[in-house]
Amino acid sequence: MGITEGRGTEAGPTAAVETAPGAAPGRGDTPARRTATTGPARPVPPGRTPTPAAPPPATAPPAPGPGPGDPRLAWGGGTDLATGVPPLRHRRDGILPAVGAALSVRGETLTCTAGKSDQPPTLHPLVQDFFDTLPTGQRERFTGRCPEAILLSRHLTTAEGSRSKRASRKPLSPNEARRSLKHAKITARHIREDGDPRHGSYAPPCRSCTALLAHFGVRVIAGPAAAPDHGSGNGNVTDRG
Protein backbone atom coordinates (compact mmCIF):
# COMPACT_ATOMS: atom_id res chain seq x y z
CA MET A 1 0.00 0.00 0.00
CA GLY A 2 1.50 3.32 -1.10
CA ILE A 3 1.18 6.87 0.10
CA THR A 4 0.81 9.68 -2.45
CA GLU A 5 0.63 13.37 -1.82
CA GLY A 6 -2.41 15.18 -3.09
CA ARG A 7 -2.30 18.74 -4.22
CA GLY A 8 -3.16 21.43 -1.74
CA THR A 9 -6.09 23.72 -2.14
CA GLU A 10 -6.66 27.32 -1.27
CA ALA A 11 -8.84 26.28 1.64
CA GLY A 12 -6.42 23.93 3.41
CA PRO A 13 -3.01 22.26 3.46
CA THR A 14 -1.92 19.29 1.45
CA ALA A 15 -3.68 15.99 2.35
CA ALA A 16 -2.00 12.63 2.53
CA VAL A 17 -3.94 10.05 0.58
CA GLU A 18 -3.79 6.36 1.42
CA THR A 19 -4.17 4.31 -1.73
CA ALA A 20 -5.26 0.70 -1.73
CA PRO A 21 -3.20 -1.76 -3.78
CA GLY A 22 -4.24 -1.76 -7.43
CA ALA A 23 -5.87 1.64 -7.30
CA ALA A 24 -4.57 4.46 -9.47
CA PRO A 25 -3.36 7.41 -7.43
CA GLY A 26 -4.85 10.80 -8.05
CA ARG A 27 -8.29 9.54 -9.06
CA GLY A 28 -11.58 10.12 -7.26
CA ASP A 29 -12.79 8.17 -4.28
CA THR A 30 -13.54 4.51 -4.81
CA PRO A 31 -14.92 1.85 -2.39
CA ALA A 32 -11.32 0.63 -1.93
CA ARG A 33 -9.89 4.04 -1.23
CA ARG A 34 -10.16 6.05 1.98
CA THR A 35 -8.79 9.50 2.52
CA ALA A 36 -7.21 10.54 5.79
CA THR A 37 -7.02 14.31 6.09
CA THR A 38 -4.38 16.09 8.07
CA GLY A 39 -6.19 19.38 8.15
CA PRO A 40 -9.68 20.93 7.83
CA ALA A 41 -12.22 19.27 5.54
CA ARG A 42 -12.32 20.33 1.93
CA PRO A 43 -14.97 22.87 0.96
CA VAL A 44 -18.13 21.68 -0.76
CA PRO A 45 -17.98 22.37 -4.51
CA PRO A 46 -20.49 24.92 -5.83
CA GLY A 47 -23.82 23.39 -6.85
CA ARG A 48 -23.64 20.50 -4.41
CA THR A 49 -25.64 20.20 -1.21
CA PRO A 50 -23.85 18.83 1.81
CA THR A 51 -25.31 15.66 3.26
CA PRO A 52 -27.10 16.55 6.50
CA ALA A 53 -25.86 14.86 9.63
CA ALA A 54 -28.09 12.19 11.13
CA PRO A 55 -30.23 13.56 13.96
CA PRO A 56 -29.49 12.26 17.45
CA PRO A 57 -31.71 9.37 18.59
CA ALA A 58 -34.96 10.54 20.16
CA THR A 59 -35.30 9.93 23.83
CA ALA A 60 -38.65 9.67 25.62
CA PRO A 61 -39.27 12.38 28.21
CA PRO A 62 -39.21 11.18 31.80
CA ALA A 63 -42.59 10.10 33.15
CA PRO A 64 -44.14 12.73 35.45
CA GLY A 65 -44.47 11.75 39.03
CA PRO A 66 -45.12 13.32 42.38
CA GLY A 67 -42.20 15.14 43.84
CA PRO A 68 -41.20 18.32 45.63
CA GLY A 69 -41.76 20.38 42.47
CA ASP A 70 -44.86 18.56 41.18
CA PRO A 71 -47.52 21.21 40.39
CA ARG A 72 -50.28 18.67 41.05
CA LEU A 73 -49.56 18.95 44.74
CA ALA A 74 -51.14 22.42 44.74
CA TRP A 75 -54.19 21.62 42.61
CA GLY A 76 -56.44 21.14 45.62
CA GLY A 77 -55.64 24.57 47.01
CA GLY A 78 -56.58 23.71 50.59
CA THR A 79 -55.25 20.16 50.58
CA ASP A 80 -55.23 18.53 53.97
CA LEU A 81 -51.64 17.37 54.47
CA ALA A 82 -52.76 14.77 57.00
CA THR A 83 -55.08 12.92 54.60
CA GLY A 84 -53.92 14.21 51.22
CA VAL A 85 -57.54 14.66 50.12
CA PRO A 86 -58.60 18.14 48.95
CA PRO A 87 -62.01 19.35 50.11
CA LEU A 88 -64.84 19.54 47.56
CA ARG A 89 -65.62 23.19 46.92
CA HIS A 90 -67.33 23.08 43.52
CA ARG A 91 -70.30 21.19 42.14
CA ARG A 92 -69.37 18.14 40.06
CA ASP A 93 -72.09 17.11 37.62
CA GLY A 94 -72.97 13.43 37.81
CA ILE A 95 -71.41 12.95 41.26
CA LEU A 96 -73.01 15.48 43.59
CA PRO A 97 -75.51 16.15 44.99
CA ALA A 98 -76.41 12.67 46.18
CA VAL A 99 -78.16 10.82 48.99
CA GLY A 100 -76.60 8.00 51.01
CA ALA A 101 -78.53 5.61 53.24
CA ALA A 102 -77.79 2.94 55.85
CA LEU A 103 -79.98 -0.08 56.62
CA SER A 104 -79.47 -1.84 59.96
CA VAL A 105 -80.90 -5.33 60.45
CA ARG A 106 -80.04 -7.23 63.66
CA GLY A 107 -76.58 -5.75 63.98
CA GLU A 108 -75.67 -5.87 60.27
CA THR A 109 -75.47 -2.56 58.41
CA LEU A 110 -75.69 -2.06 54.65
CA THR A 111 -74.91 1.28 52.99
CA CYS A 112 -75.21 2.70 49.49
CA THR A 113 -75.99 5.87 47.54
CA ALA A 114 -78.75 6.62 45.06
CA GLY A 115 -78.34 5.16 41.58
CA LYS A 116 -77.45 7.70 38.87
CA SER A 117 -76.39 5.44 36.01
CA ASP A 118 -78.12 5.44 32.64
CA GLN A 119 -79.85 2.15 33.45
CA PRO A 120 -81.93 1.82 36.64
CA PRO A 121 -80.63 -0.65 39.24
CA THR A 122 -81.94 -4.19 39.28
CA LEU A 123 -84.30 -4.56 42.24
CA HIS A 124 -85.52 -7.65 44.07
CA PRO A 125 -88.74 -9.00 42.50
CA LEU A 126 -90.75 -8.18 45.63
CA VAL A 127 -89.53 -4.58 45.60
CA GLN A 128 -90.09 -4.22 41.86
CA ASP A 129 -93.58 -5.76 42.08
CA PHE A 130 -94.51 -3.30 44.83
CA PHE A 131 -93.39 -0.32 42.76
CA ASP A 132 -95.25 -1.62 39.71
CA THR A 133 -98.54 -1.62 41.63
CA LEU A 134 -98.14 1.86 43.11
CA PRO A 135 -100.79 4.41 42.12
CA THR A 136 -99.76 7.48 40.18
CA GLY A 137 -100.00 9.72 43.26
CA GLN A 138 -97.21 7.75 45.00
CA ARG A 139 -94.81 7.50 42.06
CA GLU A 140 -91.72 9.60 41.45
CA ARG A 141 -89.87 10.08 38.18
CA PHE A 142 -86.86 8.41 39.83
CA THR A 143 -88.76 5.57 41.53
CA GLY A 144 -86.48 2.58 42.03
CA ARG A 145 -83.22 4.57 42.12
CA CYS A 146 -83.35 5.61 45.78
CA PRO A 147 -80.88 4.04 48.22
CA GLU A 148 -83.77 2.73 50.33
CA ALA A 149 -85.03 0.55 47.46
CA ILE A 150 -81.51 -0.63 46.61
CA LEU A 151 -80.72 -1.57 50.23
CA LEU A 152 -83.96 -3.49 50.71
CA SER A 153 -83.28 -5.37 47.47
CA ARG A 154 -79.77 -6.30 48.60
CA HIS A 155 -81.02 -7.56 51.95
CA LEU A 156 -83.88 -9.57 50.46
CA THR A 157 -81.59 -11.12 47.86
CA THR A 158 -79.21 -12.27 50.60
CA ALA A 159 -82.06 -13.54 52.78
CA GLU A 160 -83.55 -15.49 49.87
CA GLY A 161 -80.22 -17.10 49.03
CA SER A 162 -79.60 -18.23 52.60
CA ARG A 163 -82.82 -20.26 52.92
CA SER A 164 -82.88 -24.03 53.18
CA LYS A 165 -83.14 -26.21 50.08
CA ARG A 166 -86.75 -27.00 50.85
CA ALA A 167 -87.73 -23.36 51.35
CA SER A 168 -85.78 -22.22 48.30
CA ARG A 169 -88.02 -24.28 46.02
CA LYS A 170 -90.44 -21.36 46.10
CA PRO A 171 -89.74 -17.64 45.64
CA LEU A 172 -89.45 -15.48 48.72
CA SER A 173 -92.90 -14.49 49.92
CA PRO A 174 -93.87 -11.06 51.28
CA ASN A 175 -94.36 -12.53 54.76
CA GLU A 176 -90.87 -14.06 54.70
CA ALA A 177 -89.47 -10.73 53.59
CA ARG A 178 -91.16 -8.94 56.49
CA ARG A 179 -89.84 -11.50 58.97
CA SER A 180 -86.30 -11.05 57.65
CA LEU A 181 -86.68 -7.27 58.11
CA LYS A 182 -88.02 -7.45 61.65
CA HIS A 183 -86.60 -4.62 63.81
CA ALA A 184 -84.87 -3.16 60.74
CA LYS A 185 -84.03 0.55 60.76
CA ILE A 186 -82.99 2.87 57.97
CA THR A 187 -81.83 6.46 57.65
CA ALA A 188 -80.54 8.65 54.82
CA ARG A 189 -78.35 11.74 54.59
CA HIS A 190 -77.61 14.40 51.98
CA ILE A 191 -74.12 14.33 50.44
CA ARG A 192 -73.05 17.78 49.27
CA GLU A 193 -69.94 19.91 48.73
CA ASP A 194 -67.99 21.27 51.69
CA GLY A 195 -69.69 24.35 53.04
CA ASP A 196 -73.17 23.39 51.80
CA PRO A 197 -75.55 23.63 54.78
CA ARG A 198 -77.42 20.53 53.57
CA HIS A 199 -74.35 18.29 53.68
CA GLY A 200 -74.90 15.53 56.25
CA SER A 201 -78.47 16.57 57.00
CA TYR A 202 -81.37 14.11 57.10
CA ALA A 203 -82.93 13.17 53.73
CA PRO A 204 -86.49 11.93 54.17
CA PRO A 205 -87.64 9.12 51.86
CA CYS A 206 -89.61 9.97 48.75
CA ARG A 207 -93.30 9.10 48.36
CA SER A 208 -92.55 5.75 46.73
CA CYS A 209 -90.00 4.69 49.33
CA THR A 210 -92.20 5.86 52.20
CA ALA A 211 -94.85 3.40 51.05
CA LEU A 212 -92.23 0.69 50.40
CA LEU A 213 -90.72 0.93 53.89
CA ALA A 214 -94.14 0.89 55.53
CA HIS A 215 -95.12 -2.16 53.45
CA PHE A 216 -92.12 -4.19 54.72
CA GLY A 217 -92.23 -2.80 58.28
CA VAL A 218 -88.89 -0.95 58.20
CA ARG A 219 -88.56 1.83 60.76
CA VAL A 220 -87.31 5.19 59.48
CA ILE A 221 -84.85 7.03 61.74
CA ALA A 222 -85.28 10.75 61.16
CA GLY A 223 -82.72 13.43 61.87
CA PRO A 224 -82.52 17.23 61.96
CA ALA A 225 -84.36 18.93 59.15
CA ALA A 226 -82.26 19.99 56.17
CA ALA A 227 -81.87 23.61 55.16
CA PRO A 228 -84.22 24.64 52.35
CA ASP A 229 -82.81 24.22 48.85
CA HIS A 230 -83.78 27.49 47.17
CA GLY A 231 -81.96 26.70 43.94
CA SER A 232 -83.71 23.45 43.03
CA GLY A 233 -87.16 23.62 44.56
CA ASN A 234 -87.85 20.08 45.75
CA GLY A 235 -84.64 18.76 47.28
CA ASN A 236 -85.78 15.12 47.14
CA VAL A 237 -86.41 15.25 43.41
CA THR A 238 -83.05 16.71 42.45
CA ASP A 239 -80.98 14.72 44.94
CA ARG A 240 -82.54 11.33 44.24
CA GLY A 241 -83.05 11.67 40.49
mmCIF file of C-alpha atoms in Angstrom:
data_model
loop_
_atom_site.group_PDB
_atom_site.id
_atom_site.type_symbol
_atom_site.label_atom_id
_atom_site.label_comp_id
_atom_site.label_asym_id
_atom_site.label_seq_id
_atom_site.Cartn_x
_atom_site.Cartn_y
_atom_site.Cartn_z
ATOM 1 C CA MET A 1 0.000 0.000 0.000
ATOM 2 C CA GLY A 2 1.504 3.315 -1.103
ATOM 3 C CA ILE A 3 1.178 6.871 0.097
ATOM 4 C CA THR A 4 0.814 9.680 -2.455
ATOM 5 C CA GLU A 5 0.626 13.366 -1.821
ATOM 6 C CA GLY A 6 -2.413 15.182 -3.093
ATOM 7 C CA ARG A 7 -2.298 18.741 -4.224
ATOM 8 C CA GLY A 8 -3.162 21.429 -1.741
ATOM 9 C CA THR A 9 -6.090 23.724 -2.144
ATOM 10 C CA GLU A 10 -6.663 27.315 -1.268
ATOM 11 C CA ALA A 11 -8.842 26.276 1.644
ATOM 12 C CA GLY A 12 -6.425 23.932 3.408
ATOM 13 C CA PRO A 13 -3.014 22.259 3.465
ATOM 14 C CA THR A 14 -1.918 19.291 1.445
ATOM 15 C CA ALA A 15 -3.683 15.993 2.349
ATOM 16 C CA ALA A 16 -1.998 12.632 2.532
ATOM 17 C CA VAL A 17 -3.937 10.045 0.576
ATOM 18 C CA GLU A 18 -3.785 6.358 1.415
ATOM 19 C CA THR A 19 -4.168 4.305 -1.734
ATOM 20 C CA ALA A 20 -5.257 0.696 -1.729
ATOM 21 C CA PRO A 21 -3.200 -1.762 -3.781
ATOM 22 C CA GLY A 22 -4.245 -1.761 -7.428
ATOM 23 C CA ALA A 23 -5.865 1.641 -7.296
ATOM 24 C CA ALA A 24 -4.572 4.460 -9.470
ATOM 25 C CA PRO A 25 -3.359 7.412 -7.429
ATOM 26 C CA GLY A 26 -4.852 10.800 -8.050
ATOM 27 C CA ARG A 27 -8.291 9.544 -9.057
ATOM 28 C CA GLY A 28 -11.576 10.123 -7.261
ATOM 29 C CA ASP A 29 -12.794 8.172 -4.279
ATOM 30 C CA THR A 30 -13.539 4.505 -4.813
ATOM 31 C CA PRO A 31 -14.922 1.851 -2.394
ATOM 32 C CA ALA A 32 -11.316 0.635 -1.929
ATOM 33 C CA ARG A 33 -9.891 4.043 -1.232
ATOM 34 C CA ARG A 34 -10.161 6.053 1.983
ATOM 35 C CA THR A 35 -8.795 9.505 2.516
ATOM 36 C CA ALA A 36 -7.209 10.541 5.792
ATOM 37 C CA THR A 37 -7.022 14.310 6.090
ATOM 38 C CA THR A 38 -4.376 16.092 8.070
ATOM 39 C CA GLY A 39 -6.188 19.375 8.153
ATOM 40 C CA PRO A 40 -9.678 20.935 7.832
ATOM 41 C CA ALA A 41 -12.223 19.267 5.545
ATOM 42 C CA ARG A 42 -12.318 20.327 1.929
ATOM 43 C CA PRO A 43 -14.975 22.870 0.963
ATOM 44 C CA VAL A 44 -18.128 21.678 -0.756
ATOM 45 C CA PRO A 45 -17.977 22.367 -4.511
ATOM 46 C CA PRO A 46 -20.491 24.915 -5.825
ATOM 47 C CA GLY A 47 -23.820 23.388 -6.853
ATOM 48 C CA ARG A 48 -23.640 20.498 -4.414
ATOM 49 C CA THR A 49 -25.644 20.202 -1.212
ATOM 50 C CA PRO A 50 -23.846 18.827 1.808
ATOM 51 C CA THR A 51 -25.309 15.664 3.256
ATOM 52 C CA PRO A 52 -27.100 16.549 6.505
ATOM 53 C CA ALA A 53 -25.862 14.858 9.631
ATOM 54 C CA ALA A 54 -28.089 12.186 11.127
ATOM 55 C CA PRO A 55 -30.227 13.561 13.961
ATOM 56 C CA PRO A 56 -29.494 12.256 17.449
ATOM 57 C CA PRO A 57 -31.714 9.373 18.589
ATOM 58 C CA ALA A 58 -34.963 10.537 20.157
ATOM 59 C CA THR A 59 -35.296 9.928 23.832
ATOM 60 C CA ALA A 60 -38.646 9.670 25.624
ATOM 61 C CA PRO A 61 -39.271 12.381 28.213
ATOM 62 C CA PRO A 62 -39.212 11.180 31.798
ATOM 63 C CA ALA A 63 -42.593 10.095 33.153
ATOM 64 C CA PRO A 64 -44.137 12.733 35.446
ATOM 65 C CA GLY A 65 -44.470 11.749 39.028
ATOM 66 C CA PRO A 66 -45.120 13.319 42.378
ATOM 67 C CA GLY A 67 -42.195 15.140 43.839
ATOM 68 C CA PRO A 68 -41.196 18.317 45.627
ATOM 69 C CA GLY A 69 -41.759 20.377 42.466
ATOM 70 C CA ASP A 70 -44.856 18.562 41.180
ATOM 71 C CA PRO A 71 -47.522 21.214 40.389
ATOM 72 C CA ARG A 72 -50.277 18.671 41.049
ATOM 73 C CA LEU A 73 -49.564 18.954 44.745
ATOM 74 C CA ALA A 74 -51.145 22.420 44.741
ATOM 75 C CA TRP A 75 -54.186 21.616 42.608
ATOM 76 C CA GLY A 76 -56.437 21.139 45.617
ATOM 77 C CA GLY A 77 -55.642 24.566 47.005
ATOM 78 C CA GLY A 78 -56.582 23.711 50.587
ATOM 79 C CA THR A 79 -55.251 20.161 50.579
ATOM 80 C CA ASP A 80 -55.229 18.532 53.971
ATOM 81 C CA LEU A 81 -51.640 17.371 54.472
ATOM 82 C CA ALA A 82 -52.759 14.773 56.997
ATOM 83 C CA THR A 83 -55.077 12.918 54.603
ATOM 84 C CA GLY A 84 -53.916 14.208 51.219
ATOM 85 C CA VAL A 85 -57.545 14.657 50.115
ATOM 86 C CA PRO A 86 -58.602 18.143 48.951
ATOM 87 C CA PRO A 87 -62.013 19.349 50.106
ATOM 88 C CA LEU A 88 -64.837 19.538 47.563
ATOM 89 C CA ARG A 89 -65.618 23.192 46.918
ATOM 90 C CA HIS A 90 -67.327 23.077 43.523
ATOM 91 C CA ARG A 91 -70.297 21.188 42.136
ATOM 92 C CA ARG A 92 -69.375 18.144 40.059
ATOM 93 C CA ASP A 93 -72.087 17.110 37.616
ATOM 94 C CA GLY A 94 -72.970 13.426 37.813
ATOM 95 C CA ILE A 95 -71.407 12.954 41.262
ATOM 96 C CA LEU A 96 -73.005 15.481 43.587
ATOM 97 C CA PRO A 97 -75.508 16.146 44.990
ATOM 98 C CA ALA A 98 -76.412 12.669 46.176
ATOM 99 C CA VAL A 99 -78.155 10.817 48.985
ATOM 100 C CA GLY A 100 -76.602 8.004 51.010
ATOM 101 C CA ALA A 101 -78.531 5.610 53.244
ATOM 102 C CA ALA A 102 -77.791 2.939 55.850
ATOM 103 C CA LEU A 103 -79.978 -0.083 56.622
ATOM 104 C CA SER A 104 -79.467 -1.836 59.962
ATOM 105 C CA VAL A 105 -80.899 -5.332 60.447
ATOM 106 C CA ARG A 106 -80.044 -7.226 63.656
ATOM 107 C CA GLY A 107 -76.578 -5.749 63.980
ATOM 108 C CA GLU A 108 -75.671 -5.868 60.271
ATOM 109 C CA THR A 109 -75.466 -2.561 58.408
ATOM 110 C CA LEU A 110 -75.688 -2.061 54.650
ATOM 111 C CA THR A 111 -74.911 1.278 52.990
ATOM 112 C CA CYS A 112 -75.207 2.703 49.486
ATOM 113 C CA THR A 113 -75.991 5.867 47.536
ATOM 114 C CA ALA A 114 -78.747 6.616 45.055
ATOM 115 C CA GLY A 115 -78.344 5.156 41.576
ATOM 116 C CA LYS A 116 -77.454 7.700 38.874
ATOM 117 C CA SER A 117 -76.393 5.440 36.008
ATOM 118 C CA ASP A 118 -78.122 5.439 32.635
ATOM 119 C CA GLN A 119 -79.855 2.148 33.446
ATOM 120 C CA PRO A 120 -81.927 1.818 36.643
ATOM 121 C CA PRO A 121 -80.633 -0.647 39.241
ATOM 122 C CA THR A 122 -81.938 -4.194 39.277
ATOM 123 C CA LEU A 123 -84.296 -4.560 42.237
ATOM 124 C CA HIS A 124 -85.516 -7.647 44.068
ATOM 125 C CA PRO A 125 -88.738 -8.999 42.496
ATOM 126 C CA LEU A 126 -90.754 -8.184 45.633
ATOM 127 C CA VAL A 127 -89.534 -4.583 45.602
ATOM 128 C CA GLN A 128 -90.093 -4.224 41.860
ATOM 129 C CA ASP A 129 -93.576 -5.755 42.080
ATOM 130 C CA PHE A 130 -94.505 -3.302 44.829
ATOM 131 C CA PHE A 131 -93.387 -0.320 42.760
ATOM 132 C CA ASP A 132 -95.249 -1.624 39.709
ATOM 133 C CA THR A 133 -98.538 -1.625 41.626
ATOM 134 C CA LEU A 134 -98.138 1.860 43.113
ATOM 135 C CA PRO A 135 -100.794 4.411 42.124
ATOM 136 C CA THR A 136 -99.755 7.479 40.185
ATOM 137 C CA GLY A 137 -99.995 9.716 43.259
ATOM 138 C CA GLN A 138 -97.213 7.750 44.998
ATOM 139 C CA ARG A 139 -94.808 7.498 42.063
ATOM 140 C CA GLU A 140 -91.724 9.597 41.446
ATOM 141 C CA ARG A 141 -89.873 10.082 38.179
ATOM 142 C CA PHE A 142 -86.855 8.410 39.833
ATOM 143 C CA THR A 143 -88.764 5.569 41.531
ATOM 144 C CA GLY A 144 -86.482 2.582 42.028
ATOM 145 C CA ARG A 145 -83.216 4.574 42.116
ATOM 146 C CA CYS A 146 -83.346 5.613 45.777
ATOM 147 C CA PRO A 147 -80.882 4.044 48.218
ATOM 148 C CA GLU A 148 -83.772 2.732 50.331
ATOM 149 C CA ALA A 149 -85.025 0.551 47.465
ATOM 150 C CA ILE A 150 -81.511 -0.628 46.612
ATOM 151 C CA LEU A 151 -80.723 -1.568 50.227
ATOM 152 C CA LEU A 152 -83.958 -3.488 50.707
ATOM 153 C CA SER A 153 -83.277 -5.368 47.466
ATOM 154 C CA ARG A 154 -79.767 -6.299 48.599
ATOM 155 C CA HIS A 155 -81.020 -7.559 51.951
ATOM 156 C CA LEU A 156 -83.880 -9.574 50.458
ATOM 157 C CA THR A 157 -81.589 -11.122 47.856
ATOM 158 C CA THR A 158 -79.207 -12.270 50.597
ATOM 159 C CA ALA A 159 -82.059 -13.544 52.780
ATOM 160 C CA GLU A 160 -83.549 -15.489 49.869
ATOM 161 C CA GLY A 161 -80.224 -17.102 49.026
ATOM 162 C CA SER A 162 -79.604 -18.231 52.605
ATOM 163 C CA ARG A 163 -82.815 -20.259 52.925
ATOM 164 C CA SER A 164 -82.879 -24.035 53.182
ATOM 165 C CA LYS A 165 -83.142 -26.213 50.079
ATOM 166 C CA ARG A 166 -86.753 -27.003 50.854
ATOM 167 C CA ALA A 167 -87.730 -23.362 51.348
ATOM 168 C CA SER A 168 -85.782 -22.218 48.297
ATOM 169 C CA ARG A 169 -88.020 -24.284 46.021
ATOM 170 C CA LYS A 170 -90.440 -21.363 46.097
ATOM 171 C CA PRO A 171 -89.743 -17.641 45.639
ATOM 172 C CA LEU A 172 -89.446 -15.484 48.723
ATOM 173 C CA SER A 173 -92.904 -14.494 49.916
ATOM 174 C CA PRO A 174 -93.873 -11.059 51.278
ATOM 175 C CA ASN A 175 -94.362 -12.525 54.757
ATOM 176 C CA GLU A 176 -90.866 -14.065 54.697
ATOM 177 C CA ALA A 177 -89.472 -10.735 53.590
ATOM 178 C CA ARG A 178 -91.159 -8.941 56.491
ATOM 179 C CA ARG A 179 -89.837 -11.501 58.970
ATOM 180 C CA SER A 180 -86.296 -11.047 57.650
ATOM 181 C CA LEU A 181 -86.675 -7.268 58.108
ATOM 182 C CA LYS A 182 -88.022 -7.450 61.646
ATOM 183 C CA HIS A 183 -86.604 -4.619 63.808
ATOM 184 C CA ALA A 184 -84.866 -3.160 60.739
ATOM 185 C CA LYS A 185 -84.032 0.553 60.758
ATOM 186 C CA ILE A 186 -82.994 2.872 57.965
ATOM 187 C CA THR A 187 -81.829 6.461 57.648
ATOM 188 C CA ALA A 188 -80.540 8.648 54.824
ATOM 189 C CA ARG A 189 -78.347 11.745 54.592
ATOM 190 C CA HIS A 190 -77.608 14.399 51.981
ATOM 191 C CA ILE A 191 -74.116 14.332 50.442
ATOM 192 C CA ARG A 192 -73.049 17.776 49.269
ATOM 193 C CA GLU A 193 -69.944 19.909 48.729
ATOM 194 C CA ASP A 194 -67.993 21.269 51.691
ATOM 195 C CA GLY A 195 -69.693 24.354 53.043
ATOM 196 C CA ASP A 196 -73.168 23.392 51.796
ATOM 197 C CA PRO A 197 -75.555 23.630 54.783
ATOM 198 C CA ARG A 198 -77.425 20.534 53.572
ATOM 199 C CA HIS A 199 -74.348 18.287 53.679
ATOM 200 C CA GLY A 200 -74.899 15.530 56.255
ATOM 201 C CA SER A 201 -78.472 16.568 56.999
ATOM 202 C CA TYR A 202 -81.375 14.109 57.095
ATOM 203 C CA ALA A 203 -82.928 13.172 53.734
ATOM 204 C CA PRO A 204 -86.493 11.931 54.173
ATOM 205 C CA PRO A 205 -87.641 9.118 51.858
ATOM 206 C CA CYS A 206 -89.612 9.975 48.750
ATOM 207 C CA ARG A 207 -93.298 9.101 48.361
ATOM 208 C CA SER A 208 -92.554 5.752 46.734
ATOM 209 C CA CYS A 209 -89.996 4.693 49.326
ATOM 210 C CA THR A 210 -92.197 5.858 52.203
ATOM 211 C CA ALA A 211 -94.854 3.403 51.050
ATOM 212 C CA LEU A 212 -92.231 0.695 50.402
ATOM 213 C CA LEU A 213 -90.723 0.931 53.891
ATOM 214 C CA ALA A 214 -94.141 0.890 55.534
ATOM 215 C CA HIS A 215 -95.117 -2.165 53.452
ATOM 216 C CA PHE A 216 -92.119 -4.190 54.716
ATOM 217 C CA GLY A 217 -92.234 -2.799 58.277
ATOM 218 C CA VAL A 218 -88.887 -0.948 58.198
ATOM 219 C CA ARG A 219 -88.558 1.828 60.763
ATOM 220 C CA VAL A 220 -87.307 5.192 59.479
ATOM 221 C CA ILE A 221 -84.849 7.031 61.738
ATOM 222 C CA ALA A 222 -85.284 10.749 61.158
ATOM 223 C CA GLY A 223 -82.723 13.433 61.874
ATOM 224 C CA PRO A 224 -82.517 17.230 61.963
ATOM 225 C CA ALA A 225 -84.359 18.925 59.149
ATOM 226 C CA ALA A 226 -82.263 19.986 56.174
ATOM 227 C CA ALA A 227 -81.866 23.609 55.155
ATOM 228 C CA PRO A 228 -84.222 24.638 52.346
ATOM 229 C CA ASP A 229 -82.813 24.225 48.848
ATOM 230 C CA HIS A 230 -83.783 27.490 47.168
ATOM 231 C CA GLY A 231 -81.964 26.701 43.942
ATOM 232 C CA SER A 232 -83.709 23.453 43.032
ATOM 233 C CA GLY A 233 -87.157 23.622 44.557
ATOM 234 C CA ASN A 234 -87.849 20.078 45.751
ATOM 235 C CA GLY A 235 -84.637 18.760 47.284
ATOM 236 C CA ASN A 236 -85.778 15.120 47.142
ATOM 237 C CA VAL A 237 -86.409 15.248 43.413
ATOM 238 C CA THR A 238 -83.049 16.715 42.453
ATOM 239 C CA ASP A 239 -80.982 14.724 44.943
ATOM 240 C CA ARG A 240 -82.540 11.334 44.239
ATOM 241 C CA GLY A 241 -83.049 11.667 40.492
#
